[in-house]
PDB file of C-alpha atoms in Angstrom:
ATOM      1  CA  GLY O   1     -70.035 164.976  97.015  1.00 66.00           C
ATOM      2  CA  ALA O   2     -71.270 162.277  99.321  1.00 78.00           C
ATOM      3  CA  VAL O   3     -72.393 158.959  97.833  1.00 89.00           C
ATOM      4  CA  VAL O   4     -75.684 157.204  98.440  1.00 94.00           C
ATOM      5  CA  SER O   5     -76.136 153.742  96.985  1.00 95.00           C
ATOM      6  CA  GLN O   6     -79.447 152.029  96.357  1.00 96.00           C
ATOM      7  CA  HIS O   7     -79.899 148.345  95.702  1.00 96.00           C
ATOM      8  CA  PRO O   8     -81.322 146.762  93.683  1.00 97.00           C
ATOM      9  CA  SER O   9     -81.580 149.187  90.795  1.00 96.00           C
ATOM     10  CA  ARG O  10     -84.227 147.050  89.149  1.00 96.00           C
ATOM     11  CA  VAL O  11     -86.451 144.363  90.577  1.00 97.00           C
ATOM     12  CA  ILE O  12     -89.292 142.356  89.119  1.00 97.00           C
ATOM     13  CA  CYS O  13     -91.498 140.355  91.420  1.00 96.00           C
ATOM     14  CA  LYS O  14     -94.740 138.463  91.410  1.00 96.00           C
ATOM     15  CA  SER O  15     -97.874 139.895  92.895  1.00 97.00           C
ATOM     16  CA  GLY O  16     -98.191 139.031  96.574  1.00 96.00           C
ATOM     17  CA  THR O  17     -94.501 138.807  97.310  1.00 97.00           C
ATOM     18  CA  SER O  18     -92.407 141.247  99.341  1.00 97.00           C
ATOM     19  CA  VAL O  19     -89.480 143.240  98.050  1.00 97.00           C
ATOM     20  CA  LYS O  20     -86.738 144.956 100.028  1.00 97.00           C
ATOM     21  CA  ILE O  21     -84.827 147.971  98.757  1.00 97.00           C
ATOM     22  CA  GLU O  22     -81.678 149.137 100.515  1.00 97.00           C
ATOM     23  CA  CYS O  23     -80.330 152.646 100.771  1.00 96.00           C
ATOM     24  CA  ARG O  24     -76.770 153.085 102.010  1.00 95.00           C
ATOM     25  CA  SER O  25     -74.704 156.162 102.667  1.00 92.00           C
ATOM     26  CA  LEU O  26     -71.227 155.041 101.640  1.00 92.00           C
ATOM     27  CA  ASP O  27     -68.958 157.758 102.952  1.00 87.00           C
ATOM     28  CA  PHE O  28     -70.976 159.593 105.562  1.00 85.00           C
ATOM     29  CA  GLN O  29     -73.354 158.976 108.418  1.00 86.00           C
ATOM     30  CA  ALA O  30     -76.998 159.813 107.892  1.00 86.00           C
ATOM     31  CA  THR O  31     -79.342 160.335 110.822  1.00 82.00           C
ATOM     32  CA  THR O  32     -82.203 161.014 108.450  1.00 88.00           C
ATOM     33  CA  MET O  33     -83.106 159.328 105.199  1.00 92.00           C
ATOM     34  CA  PHE O  34     -86.079 160.024 102.984  1.00 94.00           C
ATOM     35  CA  TRP O  35     -87.976 157.707 100.676  1.00 96.00           C
ATOM     36  CA  TYR O  36     -89.645 159.048  97.558  1.00 96.00           C
ATOM     37  CA  ARG O  37     -91.823 157.503  94.926  1.00 97.00           C
ATOM     38  CA  GLN O  38     -91.847 158.702  91.344  1.00 95.00           C
ATOM     39  CA  PHE O  39     -94.416 157.705  88.748  1.00 91.00           C
ATOM     40  CA  PRO O  40     -93.527 158.017  85.041  1.00 87.00           C
ATOM     41  CA  LYS O  41     -93.193 161.617  83.911  1.00 85.00           C
ATOM     42  CA  GLN O  42     -94.126 162.887  87.355  1.00 90.00           C
ATOM     43  CA  SER O  43     -92.367 164.477  90.253  1.00 93.00           C
ATOM     44  CA  LEU O  44     -90.968 162.881  93.379  1.00 94.00           C
ATOM     45  CA  MET O  45     -93.491 162.364  96.131  1.00 94.00           C
ATOM     46  CA  LEU O  46     -92.210 161.977  99.677  1.00 94.00           C
ATOM     47  CA  MET O  47     -93.391 158.721 101.202  1.00 96.00           C
ATOM     48  CA  ALA O  48     -91.695 158.760 104.573  1.00 95.00           C
ATOM     49  CA  THR O  49     -88.907 160.156 106.676  1.00 93.00           C
ATOM     50  CA  SER O  50     -86.650 157.616 108.299  1.00 90.00           C
ATOM     51  CA  ASN O  51     -84.693 158.477 111.429  1.00 86.00           C
ATOM     52  CA  GLU O  52     -81.988 156.223 112.782  1.00 83.00           C
ATOM     53  CA  GLY O  53     -83.139 154.267 115.785  1.00 82.00           C
ATOM     54  CA  SER O  54     -86.755 155.411 115.704  1.00 85.00           C
ATOM     55  CA  LYS O  55     -89.950 154.746 113.815  1.00 88.00           C
ATOM     56  CA  ALA O  56     -90.377 156.283 110.397  1.00 92.00           C
ATOM     57  CA  THR O  57     -92.754 159.163 109.859  1.00 93.00           C
ATOM     58  CA  TYR O  58     -95.108 158.504 106.969  1.00 95.00           C
ATOM     59  CA  GLU O  59     -96.757 161.076 104.754  1.00 94.00           C
ATOM     60  CA  GLN O  60    -100.512 161.214 104.577  1.00 93.00           C
ATOM     61  CA  GLY O  61    -101.945 158.528 102.353  1.00 94.00           C
ATOM     62  CA  VAL O  62     -98.926 156.216 102.564  1.00 95.00           C
ATOM     63  CA  GLU O  63     -99.739 152.845 104.122  1.00 94.00           C
ATOM     64  CA  LYS O  64     -97.146 152.180 106.794  1.00 93.00           C
ATOM     65  CA  ASP O  65     -98.044 148.492 106.962  1.00 94.00           C
ATOM     66  CA  LYS O  66     -97.434 148.129 103.267  1.00 96.00           C
ATOM     67  CA  PHE O  67     -94.248 150.167 103.029  1.00 97.00           C
ATOM     68  CA  LEU O  68     -92.100 149.092 105.944  1.00 96.00           C
ATOM     69  CA  ILE O  69     -89.129 151.305 106.637  1.00 95.00           C
ATOM     70  CA  ASN O  70     -86.246 150.414 108.892  1.00 91.00           C
ATOM     71  CA  HIS O  71     -83.300 152.664 109.679  1.00 89.00           C
ATOM     72  CA  ALA O  72     -81.223 150.423 111.891  1.00 83.00           C
ATOM     73  CA  SER O  73     -77.891 152.153 111.493  1.00 89.00           C
ATOM     74  CA  LEU O  74     -76.445 155.506 110.520  1.00 88.00           C
ATOM     75  CA  THR O  75     -75.595 154.184 107.063  1.00 92.00           C
ATOM     76  CA  LEU O  76     -78.521 151.981 106.118  1.00 94.00           C
ATOM     77  CA  SER O  77     -82.243 152.374 105.622  1.00 94.00           C
ATOM     78  CA  THR O  78     -84.464 149.765 104.032  1.00 96.00           C
ATOM     79  CA  LEU O  79     -87.856 149.986 102.364  1.00 97.00           C
ATOM     80  CA  THR O  80     -89.863 146.780 102.188  1.00 97.00           C
ATOM     81  CA  VAL O  81     -92.885 146.685  99.932  1.00 97.00           C
ATOM     82  CA  THR O  82     -95.054 143.990 101.444  1.00 97.00           C
ATOM     83  CA  SER O  83     -97.567 141.920  99.489  1.00 96.00           C
ATOM     84  CA  ALA O  84     -96.734 143.878  96.365  1.00 96.00           C
ATOM     85  CA  HIS O  85     -99.386 144.503  93.735  1.00 96.00           C
ATOM     86  CA  PRO O  86     -99.068 145.856  90.189  1.00 96.00           C
ATOM     87  CA  GLU O  87    -100.123 149.318  91.354  1.00 95.00           C
ATOM     88  CA  ASP O  88     -96.991 149.405  93.542  1.00 96.00           C
ATOM     89  CA  SER O  89     -94.865 149.355  90.394  1.00 96.00           C
ATOM     90  CA  SER O  90     -92.911 152.572  90.433  1.00 96.00           C
ATOM     91  CA  PHE O  91     -89.504 154.181  90.768  1.00 96.00           C
ATOM     92  CA  TYR O  92     -88.398 154.502  94.373  1.00 97.00           C
ATOM     93  CA  ILE O  93     -85.638 156.922  95.348  1.00 97.00           C
ATOM     94  CA  CYS O  94     -83.955 157.456  98.669  1.00 96.00           C
ATOM     95  CA  SER O  95     -82.014 160.433  99.900  1.00 94.00           C
ATOM     96  CA  ALA O  96     -79.861 160.934 102.957  1.00 92.00           C
ATOM     97  CA  ARG O  97     -78.800 163.852 105.082  1.00 85.00           C
ATOM     98  CA  GLU O  98     -75.338 163.868 106.554  1.00 76.00           C
ATOM     99  CA  VAL O  99     -75.178 164.010 110.356  1.00 67.00           C
ATOM    100  CA  ALA O 100     -73.028 167.107 110.237  1.00 63.00           C
ATOM    101  CA  GLY O 101     -75.263 168.643 107.609  1.00 52.00           C
ATOM    102  CA  GLY O 102     -77.279 170.559 110.139  1.00 52.00           C
ATOM    103  CA  MET O 103     -78.402 173.757 108.521  1.00 52.00           C
ATOM    104  CA  THR O 104     -76.637 173.177 105.206  1.00 57.00           C
ATOM    105  CA  GLY O 105     -79.738 171.564 103.836  1.00 56.00           C
ATOM    106  CA  GLU O 106     -78.153 169.345 101.231  1.00 72.00           C
ATOM    107  CA  LEU O 107     -79.512 165.878 100.647  1.00 84.00           C
ATOM    108  CA  PHE O 108     -77.740 163.219  98.636  1.00 90.00           C
ATOM    109  CA  PHE O 109     -79.744 160.913  96.414  1.00 94.00           C
ATOM    110  CA  GLY O 110     -79.462 157.257  95.580  1.00 95.00           C
ATOM    111  CA  GLU O 111     -79.668 156.040  92.014  1.00 95.00           C
ATOM    112  CA  GLY O 112     -83.227 154.850  92.436  1.00 96.00           C
ATOM    113  CA  SER O 113     -84.881 151.442  92.233  1.00 97.00           C
ATOM    114  CA  ARG O 114     -87.401 150.469  89.596  1.00 96.00           C
ATOM    115  CA  LEU O 115     -89.951 148.024  90.916  1.00 97.00           C
ATOM    116  CA  THR O 116     -92.157 146.076  88.527  1.00 97.00           C
ATOM    117  CA  VAL O 117     -94.849 143.882  90.015  1.00 97.00           C
ATOM    118  CA  LEU O 118     -96.303 141.312  87.641  1.00 96.00           C
TER     119      LEU O 118
ATOM    120  CA  ALA T   1     -97.957 173.958 103.971  1.00 80.00           C
ATOM    121  CA  GLN T   2     -95.352 174.738 101.385  1.00 86.00           C
ATOM    122  CA  THR T   3     -95.965 174.426  97.675  1.00 93.00           C
ATOM    123  CA  VAL T   4     -93.682 174.625  94.674  1.00 97.00           C
ATOM    124  CA  THR T   5     -95.024 175.465  91.229  1.00 97.00           C
ATOM    125  CA  GLN T   6     -93.302 174.985  87.906  1.00 97.00           C
ATOM    126  CA  SER T   7     -95.555 176.326  85.197  1.00 96.00           C
ATOM    127  CA  GLN T   8     -93.577 175.081  82.197  1.00 96.00           C
ATOM    128  CA  PRO T   9     -94.061 171.339  81.619  1.00 96.00           C
ATOM    129  CA  GLU T  10     -91.721 171.350  78.636  1.00 97.00           C
ATOM    130  CA  MET T  11     -89.190 173.685  77.083  1.00 97.00           C
ATOM    131  CA  SER T  12     -86.677 173.490  74.303  1.00 97.00           C
ATOM    132  CA  VAL T  13     -83.596 175.521  73.451  1.00 98.00           C
ATOM    133  CA  GLN T  14     -80.993 175.513  70.755  1.00 98.00           C
ATOM    134  CA  GLU T  15     -77.518 174.443  71.675  1.00 97.00           C
ATOM    135  CA  ALA T  16     -75.360 177.349  72.893  1.00 97.00           C
ATOM    136  CA  GLU T  17     -78.358 179.525  73.639  1.00 98.00           C
ATOM    137  CA  THR T  18     -79.763 180.597  76.991  1.00 98.00           C
ATOM    138  CA  VAL T  19     -82.941 179.329  78.602  1.00 98.00           C
ATOM    139  CA  THR T  20     -84.764 180.254  81.794  1.00 98.00           C
ATOM    140  CA  LEU T  21     -86.899 177.845  83.785  1.00 98.00           C
ATOM    141  CA  SER T  22     -89.515 179.304  86.096  1.00 98.00           C
ATOM    142  CA  CYS T  23     -90.382 178.343  89.648  1.00 98.00           C
ATOM    143  CA  THR T  24     -92.558 179.942  92.273  1.00 98.00           C
ATOM    144  CA  TYR T  25     -93.162 178.785  95.800  1.00 97.00           C
ATOM    145  CA  ASP T  26     -95.356 179.553  98.727  1.00 96.00           C
ATOM    146  CA  THR T  27     -94.300 179.424 102.349  1.00 94.00           C
ATOM    147  CA  SER T  28     -94.683 181.224 105.639  1.00 92.00           C
ATOM    148  CA  GLU T  29     -91.242 180.118 106.779  1.00 90.00           C
ATOM    149  CA  SER T  30     -88.462 182.641 107.137  1.00 89.00           C
ATOM    150  CA  ASN T  31     -85.611 180.135 107.128  1.00 89.00           C
ATOM    151  CA  TYR T  32     -85.497 177.919 104.083  1.00 92.00           C
ATOM    152  CA  TYR T  33     -83.483 176.729 101.128  1.00 92.00           C
ATOM    153  CA  LEU T  34     -84.298 176.456  97.450  1.00 95.00           C
ATOM    154  CA  PHE T  35     -82.790 174.022  95.002  1.00 95.00           C
ATOM    155  CA  TRP T  36     -82.761 173.081  91.369  1.00 97.00           C
ATOM    156  CA  TYR T  37     -82.218 169.410  90.634  1.00 96.00           C
ATOM    157  CA  LYS T  38     -81.563 167.802  87.280  1.00 97.00           C
ATOM    158  CA  GLN T  39     -82.826 164.314  86.480  1.00 96.00           C
ATOM    159  CA  PRO T  40     -81.374 162.962  83.228  1.00 95.00           C
ATOM    160  CA  PRO T  41     -82.699 159.779  81.589  1.00 91.00           C
ATOM    161  CA  SER T  42     -80.608 157.742  84.029  1.00 90.00           C
ATOM    162  CA  ARG T  43     -83.042 158.993  86.725  1.00 91.00           C
ATOM    163  CA  GLN T  44     -80.186 159.966  89.058  1.00 92.00           C
ATOM    164  CA  MET T  45     -81.060 163.192  90.845  1.00 94.00           C
ATOM    165  CA  ILE T  46     -78.248 165.715  90.476  1.00 93.00           C
ATOM    166  CA  LEU T  47     -78.053 168.934  92.448  1.00 93.00           C
ATOM    167  CA  VAL T  48     -77.617 171.851  90.067  1.00 96.00           C
ATOM    168  CA  ILE T  49     -77.699 174.825  92.377  1.00 95.00           C
ATOM    169  CA  ARG T  50     -78.760 175.846  95.869  1.00 94.00           C
ATOM    170  CA  GLN T  51     -79.898 179.134  97.365  1.00 95.00           C
ATOM    171  CA  GLU T  52     -80.173 180.034 101.010  1.00 92.00           C
ATOM    172  CA  ALA T  53     -83.157 182.283 101.611  1.00 92.00           C
ATOM    173  CA  TYR T  54     -81.225 184.595 103.895  1.00 91.00           C
ATOM    174  CA  LYS T  55     -78.709 185.375 101.169  1.00 91.00           C
ATOM    175  CA  GLN T  56     -79.624 188.218  98.874  1.00 88.00           C
ATOM    176  CA  GLN T  57     -76.972 187.384  96.325  1.00 94.00           C
ATOM    177  CA  ASN T  58     -78.116 185.060  93.580  1.00 96.00           C
ATOM    178  CA  ALA T  59     -76.315 181.722  93.487  1.00 95.00           C
ATOM    179  CA  THR T  60     -74.258 180.789  90.438  1.00 96.00           C
ATOM    180  CA  GLU T  61     -72.567 177.570  89.394  1.00 94.00           C
ATOM    181  CA  ASN T  62     -70.650 177.889  86.137  1.00 96.00           C
ATOM    182  CA  ARG T  63     -73.317 178.100  83.389  1.00 97.00           C
ATOM    183  CA  PHE T  64     -76.179 177.909  85.871  1.00 98.00           C
ATOM    184  CA  SER T  65     -77.514 180.867  87.788  1.00 97.00           C
ATOM    185  CA  VAL T  66     -80.695 181.732  89.615  1.00 98.00           C
ATOM    186  CA  ASN T  67     -82.844 184.811  89.899  1.00 97.00           C
ATOM    187  CA  PHE T  68     -84.090 184.702  93.463  1.00 97.00           C
ATOM    188  CA  GLN T  69     -86.867 187.189  94.145  1.00 96.00           C
ATOM    189  CA  LYS T  70     -87.752 186.574  97.783  1.00 95.00           C
ATOM    190  CA  ALA T  71     -90.628 189.013  98.027  1.00 94.00           C
ATOM    191  CA  ALA T  72     -92.221 187.572  94.923  1.00 96.00           C
ATOM    192  CA  LYS T  73     -91.354 184.025  96.015  1.00 96.00           C
ATOM    193  CA  SER T  74     -89.794 183.350  92.671  1.00 97.00           C
ATOM    194  CA  PHE T  75     -86.729 181.231  91.966  1.00 97.00           C
ATOM    195  CA  SER T  76     -85.906 180.878  88.275  1.00 98.00           C
ATOM    196  CA  LEU T  77     -82.979 178.980  86.789  1.00 98.00           C
ATOM    197  CA  LYS T  78     -80.982 180.348  83.892  1.00 98.00           C
ATOM    198  CA  ILE T  79     -78.850 178.013  81.838  1.00 98.00           C
ATOM    199  CA  SER T  80     -76.332 179.775  79.636  1.00 98.00           C
ATOM    200  CA  ASP T  81     -74.535 178.269  76.646  1.00 98.00           C
ATOM    201  CA  SER T  82     -76.889 175.275  76.693  1.00 98.00           C
ATOM    202  CA  GLN T  83     -75.299 171.932  75.946  1.00 97.00           C
ATOM    203  CA  LEU T  84     -76.808 168.686  74.699  1.00 97.00           C
ATOM    204  CA  GLY T  85     -76.023 167.123  78.058  1.00 96.00           C
ATOM    205  CA  ASP T  86     -78.336 169.603  79.736  1.00 97.00           C
ATOM    206  CA  THR T  87     -81.303 167.713  78.299  1.00 97.00           C
ATOM    207  CA  ALA T  88     -83.169 166.431  81.355  1.00 97.00           C
ATOM    208  CA  MET T  89     -86.054 166.981  83.720  1.00 97.00           C
ATOM    209  CA  TYR T  90     -85.448 169.911  86.029  1.00 98.00           C
ATOM    210  CA  PHE T  91     -87.098 170.058  89.409  1.00 97.00           C
ATOM    211  CA  CYS T  92     -87.347 173.079  91.628  1.00 98.00           C
ATOM    212  CA  ALA T  93     -87.429 172.174  95.315  1.00 96.00           C
ATOM    213  CA  PHE T  94     -88.030 173.814  98.678  1.00 95.00           C
ATOM    214  CA  MET T  95     -86.659 172.809 102.037  1.00 91.00           C
ATOM    215  CA  LYS T  96     -87.527 174.273 105.377  1.00 87.00           C
ATOM    216  CA  GLY T  97     -84.522 175.210 107.437  1.00 82.00           C
ATOM    217  CA  GLY T  98     -83.393 172.994 110.281  1.00 73.00           C
ATOM    218  CA  SER T  99     -82.034 169.488 110.539  1.00 62.00           C
ATOM    219  CA  GLN T 100     -85.310 167.734 109.829  1.00 65.00           C
ATOM    220  CA  GLY T 101     -86.490 169.542 106.744  1.00 76.00           C
ATOM    221  CA  ASN T 102     -87.347 167.482 103.696  1.00 85.00           C
ATOM    222  CA  LEU T 103     -87.504 168.454 100.044  1.00 91.00           C
ATOM    223  CA  ILE T 104     -90.762 169.479  98.441  1.00 92.00           C
ATOM    224  CA  PHE T 105     -90.576 169.252  94.680  1.00 95.00           C
ATOM    225  CA  GLY T 106     -92.326 171.024  91.865  1.00 96.00           C
ATOM    226  CA  LYS T 107     -93.774 168.979  89.021  1.00 96.00           C
ATOM    227  CA  GLY T 108     -90.742 169.485  86.867  1.00 97.00           C
ATOM    228  CA  THR T 109     -89.856 170.972  83.507  1.00 97.00           C
ATOM    229  CA  LYS T 110     -88.641 168.774  80.700  1.00 97.00           C
ATOM    230  CA  LEU T 111     -85.832 170.597  78.914  1.00 98.00           C
ATOM    231  CA  SER T 112     -84.687 169.528  75.482  1.00 97.00           C
ATOM    232  CA  VAL T 113     -81.514 171.001  74.031  1.00 98.00           C
ATOM    233  CA  LYS T 114     -81.521 170.766  70.258  1.00 97.00           C
ATOM    234  CA  PRO T 115     -78.383 170.626  68.112  1.00 96.00           C
TER     235      PRO T 115
END
């Protein structure tokens, strides 16, 4: 299957700093990428939908000024957690849909990034 | 809005036995897909099986099969000949048809396979 790479896999930062997480589709082009957040022992909650070349669509309750998403190319989307606070500590996962996917419906997931804010 | 419900927070099964994980969903869409994903301790999401709503035949992938009851909006996963490596969180997910659909996940079922 297609490969989606997330980096970094783990990051620890101080409160008040910003952290960028990258999501790359390695062997396919992705017009749409999704960012999820997963708290311990809970399910994945969709944060936003990222479309190449346009502004991301955020889910209700997600602060777009805090979680900046950029999808500048067909293979890269970035999530920047700005002015991070301890409550932002979580596991963040991206997924990507292949351009030719169309109605196939399959999304490919990155390995996830664990953010710890001290 | 679509919802996905997994009513079994945790389940356990003996190695080599069969286990069934339950999932129900609610939607008014006619074109959609259903998935089961596995999340082992590594946290990598792994697609187990996929079902297109328009297909009446239940999907199967080796030891994994589904019982798709469209009228009842039920989508259970059966794991046959359970193996220790099947120990993981299992998430049922719904996706609306079309190029922009995103996955809506259930809360998950933690499956433990015991030797």
